[in-house]
Every structure is written in structure tokens, then in C-alpha cells.
Amino acid sequence: MPGHFEPLPGGGAAVALDDVEISIIRSLAVQLLELIGPGPGGDAPEDPLAELFADGPSEPPADPVLMRLFPDAYGDPEGTPGPREAEEQRAYSAEFRRYTENDLRAGKRDNALAVIRSLDELSSPGDGGAVLKLSPAESQQWLSALNDLRLAIGSRLEITEEEDTDLLYRLPDEDPRKPMVMAYLWLGGLQETLVATLLP
């Protein structure tokens, strides 16, 4: 089980993590939370019902990582639209974003918090590590959070195609991106084995 998820009888998944791995995943999840930011009303909204119907932003985020996490809903990545089509796509994307981004952010926050909480419930640091056991619902949250973490790191590494991933394996050890690359590849392995535990 070290380094990869395995299915649990009756559903769910388990993985053995050492203290360093626990610390890395937790730190990355906290950074993801900080990047996504609090809800529209802050951490403790005075009127949750009003927040439920609050409009989200209509402009795409300026940060490329957030843009990767919350991409425009309309637009043809393969082609270059004409001016009129581009304007229509921007208008449709803005409208879609206004009604969906708050919920998307809340879901990503919930998933990152689920990761942090499940790691915090493990044995205290210094024990050398622990076995993390996830229910089927927690497995889904972890899978979503791992995907978001890889998207965020991949965006920082400017990975856009599969060929870019192949180049990462050949980075020299002295490259300053190497630690981030190692985290990206390791999270990919965790994600892949977690997906396998969820297959029927």
C-alpha cells in the first residue's frame, strides 16, 4: 500500500502516508484554499440565504492558476473565432460564470477542507506515518482535490500538453522547478490509484 491507494472491503480506499507526505499534501491543500479564497460573504456569512443567491464574478480570474481551475465555459480552444463570435463567447462565458463560479469555488473549498480534516485526524506527527482510510464519499472529495492540486501545479509549471509532462521526467536535479515537478508527478500517481479503487 505505500505510495498508492488500495480499495477497502465494502468501498472506500486506503493509503499509507509517512509524516513528510502528510505534511506536503496538507500544505498544498491549505495553499489551494488560500488561492480559492473565502466565499462571497467571507468565512462566516451573516445571511447564508442571501449568499446562496448572490451573483458571482462575471470576469475571468487574472491569476492563470485560478483561470485553469475556473475556465471559461464557452470558446473553441481549437479555432480562432471571428470578432463577433469572440464577443458572443465572452458574453456567454461571463453569464455562465456569474451563476456558477461561487458554487464551484465552494465545492473546491469543501474538497480541500475534507483533505485537511482527514489528514488532521491521523496519528500525531512523529509517529512515522499512518494509514489513511477514506469512505467512498471521502474518496470522491480527495479525487477532486487531487485533481485541483495537479491543475494548479501544472499551471504554475506551464504544462498544457501531454508532451510537457514527458519533459518533466528529464529535468536536471538542479532545476528550481524540480520539487514542484516531483509533487506534480507524485500526486498524479496517487490520483491514478485512487481512480482505480473507485472503478466497479
CSV table of C-alpha atoms in Angstrom, one decimal:
chain,number,residue,atom,x,y,z
A,1,MET,CA,0.0,0.0,0.0
A,2,PRO,CA,2.9,2.5,0.4
A,3,GLY,CA,2.6,5.3,-2.1
A,4,HIS,CA,-0.7,4.2,-3.7
A,5,PHE,CA,-4.3,3.8,-2.8
A,6,GLU,CA,-5.9,0.4,-2.5
A,7,PRO,CA,-9.6,-0.4,-2.2
A,8,LEU,CA,-11.1,-1.2,1.1
A,9,PRO,CA,-13.7,-4.0,1.6
A,10,GLY,CA,-17.1,-2.6,1.3
A,11,GLY,CA,-15.9,0.6,-0.6
A,12,GLY,CA,-13.6,3.4,0.1
A,13,ALA,CA,-9.8,3.5,-0.2
A,14,ALA,CA,-6.7,3.4,2.0
A,15,VAL,CA,-3.1,4.6,1.5
A,16,ALA,CA,-0.1,4.6,3.8
A,17,LEU,CA,1.5,8.0,4.2
A,18,ASP,CA,4.6,9.0,6.1
A,19,ASP,CA,4.9,12.2,8.0
A,20,VAL,CA,6.6,14.1,5.2
A,21,GLU,CA,3.9,13.0,2.7
A,22,ILE,CA,1.1,14.0,5.1
A,23,SER,CA,2.8,17.4,5.6
A,24,ILE,CA,3.2,18.0,1.9
A,25,ILE,CA,-0.4,17.1,1.0
A,26,ARG,CA,-1.8,19.2,3.9
A,27,SER,CA,0.4,22.2,3.0
A,28,LEU,CA,-0.7,22.0,-0.7
A,29,ALA,CA,-4.4,21.8,0.3
A,30,VAL,CA,-4.0,24.8,2.6
A,31,GLN,CA,-2.4,26.8,-0.2
A,32,LEU,CA,-5.2,25.8,-2.6
A,33,LEU,CA,-7.7,27.0,0.0
A,34,GLU,CA,-5.9,30.4,0.2
A,35,LEU,CA,-5.8,30.6,-3.6
A,36,ILE,CA,-9.5,29.9,-4.0
A,37,GLY,CA,-10.3,32.4,-1.2
A,38,PRO,CA,-13.3,32.6,1.2
A,39,GLY,CA,-16.9,32.7,0.0
A,40,PRO,CA,-18.5,35.9,-1.3
A,41,GLY,CA,-19.5,36.8,2.3
A,42,GLY,CA,-16.3,35.8,3.9
A,43,ASP,CA,-15.8,32.8,6.2
A,44,ALA,CA,-19.0,33.4,8.3
A,45,PRO,CA,-21.7,35.0,6.2
A,46,GLU,CA,-24.4,36.9,8.1
A,47,ASP,CA,-27.1,35.8,5.8
A,48,PRO,CA,-26.5,32.4,4.2
A,49,LEU,CA,-29.7,32.6,2.2
A,50,ALA,CA,-28.6,35.9,0.6
A,51,GLU,CA,-25.2,34.4,-0.2
A,52,LEU,CA,-27.0,31.4,-1.9
A,53,PHE,CA,-28.5,33.8,-4.4
A,54,ALA,CA,-25.5,36.2,-4.7
A,55,ASP,CA,-24.1,36.7,-8.2
A,56,GLY,CA,-20.6,35.5,-8.8
A,57,PRO,CA,-17.9,37.3,-10.8
A,58,SER,CA,-18.5,37.8,-14.5
A,59,GLU,CA,-14.9,38.4,-15.4
A,60,PRO,CA,-12.3,35.5,-15.6
A,61,PRO,CA,-9.7,35.5,-12.9
A,62,ALA,CA,-6.4,37.2,-13.7
A,63,ASP,CA,-4.3,34.5,-12.0
A,64,PRO,CA,-3.5,31.8,-14.5
A,65,VAL,CA,-3.9,29.1,-11.9
A,66,LEU,CA,-7.4,30.3,-11.0
A,67,MET,CA,-8.2,30.5,-14.7
A,68,ARG,CA,-7.2,26.9,-15.0
A,69,LEU,CA,-9.4,25.9,-12.1
A,70,PHE,CA,-12.3,28.1,-13.3
A,71,PRO,CA,-12.1,28.2,-17.1
A,72,ASP,CA,-14.4,30.0,-19.4
A,73,ALA,CA,-17.4,27.8,-20.3
A,74,TYR,CA,-17.6,28.9,-23.9
A,75,GLY,CA,-14.9,29.2,-26.5
A,76,ASP,CA,-13.3,26.9,-29.1
A,77,PRO,CA,-9.8,26.1,-27.9
A,78,GLU,CA,-9.0,24.6,-31.4
A,79,GLY,CA,-10.0,27.5,-33.5
A,80,THR,CA,-9.8,31.3,-33.6
A,81,PRO,CA,-13.3,32.8,-33.7
A,82,GLY,CA,-14.0,36.0,-35.6
A,83,PRO,CA,-14.6,39.2,-33.7
A,84,ARG,CA,-18.3,38.8,-33.4
A,85,GLU,CA,-18.1,35.2,-32.3
A,86,ALA,CA,-15.4,36.0,-29.8
A,87,GLU,CA,-17.6,38.7,-28.3
A,88,GLU,CA,-20.6,36.3,-28.1
A,89,GLN,CA,-18.4,33.7,-26.4
A,90,ARG,CA,-17.2,36.3,-23.9
A,91,ALA,CA,-20.7,37.3,-23.1
A,92,TYR,CA,-22.0,33.7,-22.7
A,93,SER,CA,-18.9,32.8,-20.5
A,94,ALA,CA,-19.5,35.9,-18.3
A,95,GLU,CA,-23.1,35.0,-17.8
A,96,PHE,CA,-22.3,31.4,-17.0
A,97,ARG,CA,-19.5,32.4,-14.7
A,98,ARG,CA,-21.8,34.8,-12.8
A,99,TYR,CA,-24.2,32.0,-11.9
A,100,THR,CA,-21.8,29.1,-11.3
A,101,GLU,CA,-18.4,30.3,-10.1
A,102,ASN,CA,-19.5,30.8,-6.4
A,103,ASP,CA,-20.8,27.2,-6.3
A,104,LEU,CA,-17.7,25.8,-8.0
A,105,ARG,CA,-15.4,27.7,-5.5
A,106,ALA,CA,-17.5,26.4,-2.6
A,107,GLY,CA,-17.2,22.8,-3.9
A,108,LYS,CA,-13.4,23.1,-4.3
A,109,ARG,CA,-13.1,24.7,-0.8
A,110,ASP,CA,-15.1,21.8,0.7
A,111,ASN,CA,-12.9,19.2,-1.0
A,112,ALA,CA,-9.7,20.8,0.1
A,113,LEU,CA,-11.1,21.1,3.7
A,114,ALA,CA,-12.0,17.4,3.6
A,115,VAL,CA,-8.4,16.6,2.7
A,116,ILE,CA,-7.1,18.7,5.5
A,117,ARG,CA,-9.5,17.3,8.1
A,118,SER,CA,-8.9,13.7,7.2
A,119,LEU,CA,-5.1,14.2,7.5
A,120,ASP,CA,-5.6,16.1,10.8
A,121,GLU,CA,-7.4,13.0,12.2
A,122,LEU,CA,-4.5,10.7,11.5
A,123,SER,CA,-2.0,9.8,14.2
A,124,SER,CA,0.0,12.7,15.6
A,125,PRO,CA,3.2,13.7,13.6
A,126,GLY,CA,6.3,12.0,14.7
A,127,ASP,CA,4.8,8.5,14.7
A,128,GLY,CA,6.4,7.9,11.3
A,129,GLY,CA,3.2,8.0,9.3
A,130,ALA,CA,-0.2,6.4,9.3
A,131,VAL,CA,-2.7,4.6,7.1
A,132,LEU,CA,-5.4,7.0,5.7
A,133,LYS,CA,-8.7,5.3,5.3
A,134,LEU,CA,-11.4,7.0,3.2
A,135,SER,CA,-15.1,6.3,2.8
A,136,PRO,CA,-16.5,6.3,-0.8
A,137,ALA,CA,-17.7,9.9,-0.3
A,138,GLU,CA,-14.3,11.0,1.1
A,139,SER,CA,-12.6,9.2,-1.8
A,140,GLN,CA,-14.6,11.3,-4.2
A,141,GLN,CA,-13.6,14.5,-2.4
A,142,TRP,CA,-10.0,13.5,-2.3
A,143,LEU,CA,-10.1,12.7,-6.0
A,144,SER,CA,-11.5,16.1,-6.8
A,145,ALA,CA,-8.9,17.9,-4.6
A,146,LEU,CA,-6.0,15.9,-6.0
A,147,ASN,CA,-7.2,16.9,-9.5
A,148,ASP,CA,-7.4,20.6,-8.4
A,149,LEU,CA,-3.9,20.4,-6.9
A,150,ARG,CA,-2.5,18.9,-10.1
A,151,LEU,CA,-4.2,21.6,-12.2
A,152,ALA,CA,-2.8,24.3,-10.0
A,153,ILE,CA,0.8,22.9,-10.0
A,154,GLY,CA,0.5,22.1,-13.7
A,155,SER,CA,-0.5,25.7,-14.4
A,156,ARG,CA,2.5,27.0,-12.5
A,157,LEU,CA,4.8,24.7,-14.4
A,158,GLU,CA,3.0,25.8,-17.7
A,159,ILE,CA,2.0,22.2,-18.6
A,160,THR,CA,-0.5,22.4,-21.3
A,161,GLU,CA,0.0,19.1,-23.3
A,162,GLU,CA,1.0,15.5,-22.6
A,163,GLU,CA,4.4,16.2,-24.2
A,164,ASP,CA,5.1,18.8,-21.5
A,165,THR,CA,4.6,16.1,-18.8
A,166,ASP,CA,7.2,13.9,-20.6
A,167,LEU,CA,9.7,16.7,-20.5
A,168,LEU,CA,9.3,16.9,-16.7
A,169,TYR,CA,10.9,13.5,-16.2
A,170,ARG,CA,14.1,14.8,-17.9
A,171,LEU,CA,14.5,17.9,-15.8
A,172,PRO,CA,18.0,18.1,-14.2
A,173,ASP,CA,18.1,17.9,-10.4
A,174,GLU,CA,19.4,21.5,-10.1
A,175,ASP,CA,16.4,22.9,-11.9
A,176,PRO,CA,14.4,25.1,-9.4
A,177,ARG,CA,11.2,23.6,-10.6
A,178,LYS,CA,12.2,20.0,-9.7
A,179,PRO,CA,10.5,19.9,-6.2
A,180,MET,CA,7.2,21.1,-7.8
A,181,VAL,CA,7.6,18.6,-10.6
A,182,MET,CA,8.1,15.8,-8.1
A,183,ALA,CA,5.0,16.8,-6.2
A,184,TYR,CA,3.0,17.0,-9.5
A,185,LEU,CA,4.1,13.5,-10.6
A,186,TRP,CA,3.6,12.0,-7.1
A,187,LEU,CA,0.1,13.5,-6.9
A,188,GLY,CA,-0.6,12.1,-10.3
A,189,GLY,CA,0.3,8.6,-9.1
A,190,LEU,CA,-2.0,9.0,-6.0
A,191,GLN,CA,-4.8,10.2,-8.2
A,192,GLU,CA,-4.5,7.4,-10.7
A,193,THR,CA,-4.5,4.7,-8.0
A,194,LEU,CA,-7.5,6.4,-6.3
A,195,VAL,CA,-9.4,6.3,-9.5
A,196,ALA,CA,-8.7,2.6,-9.8
A,197,THR,CA,-10.2,2.0,-6.4
A,198,LEU,CA,-13.5,3.7,-7.5
A,199,LEU,CA,-13.9,1.6,-10.6
A,200,PRO,CA,-16.5,-1.2,-10.4
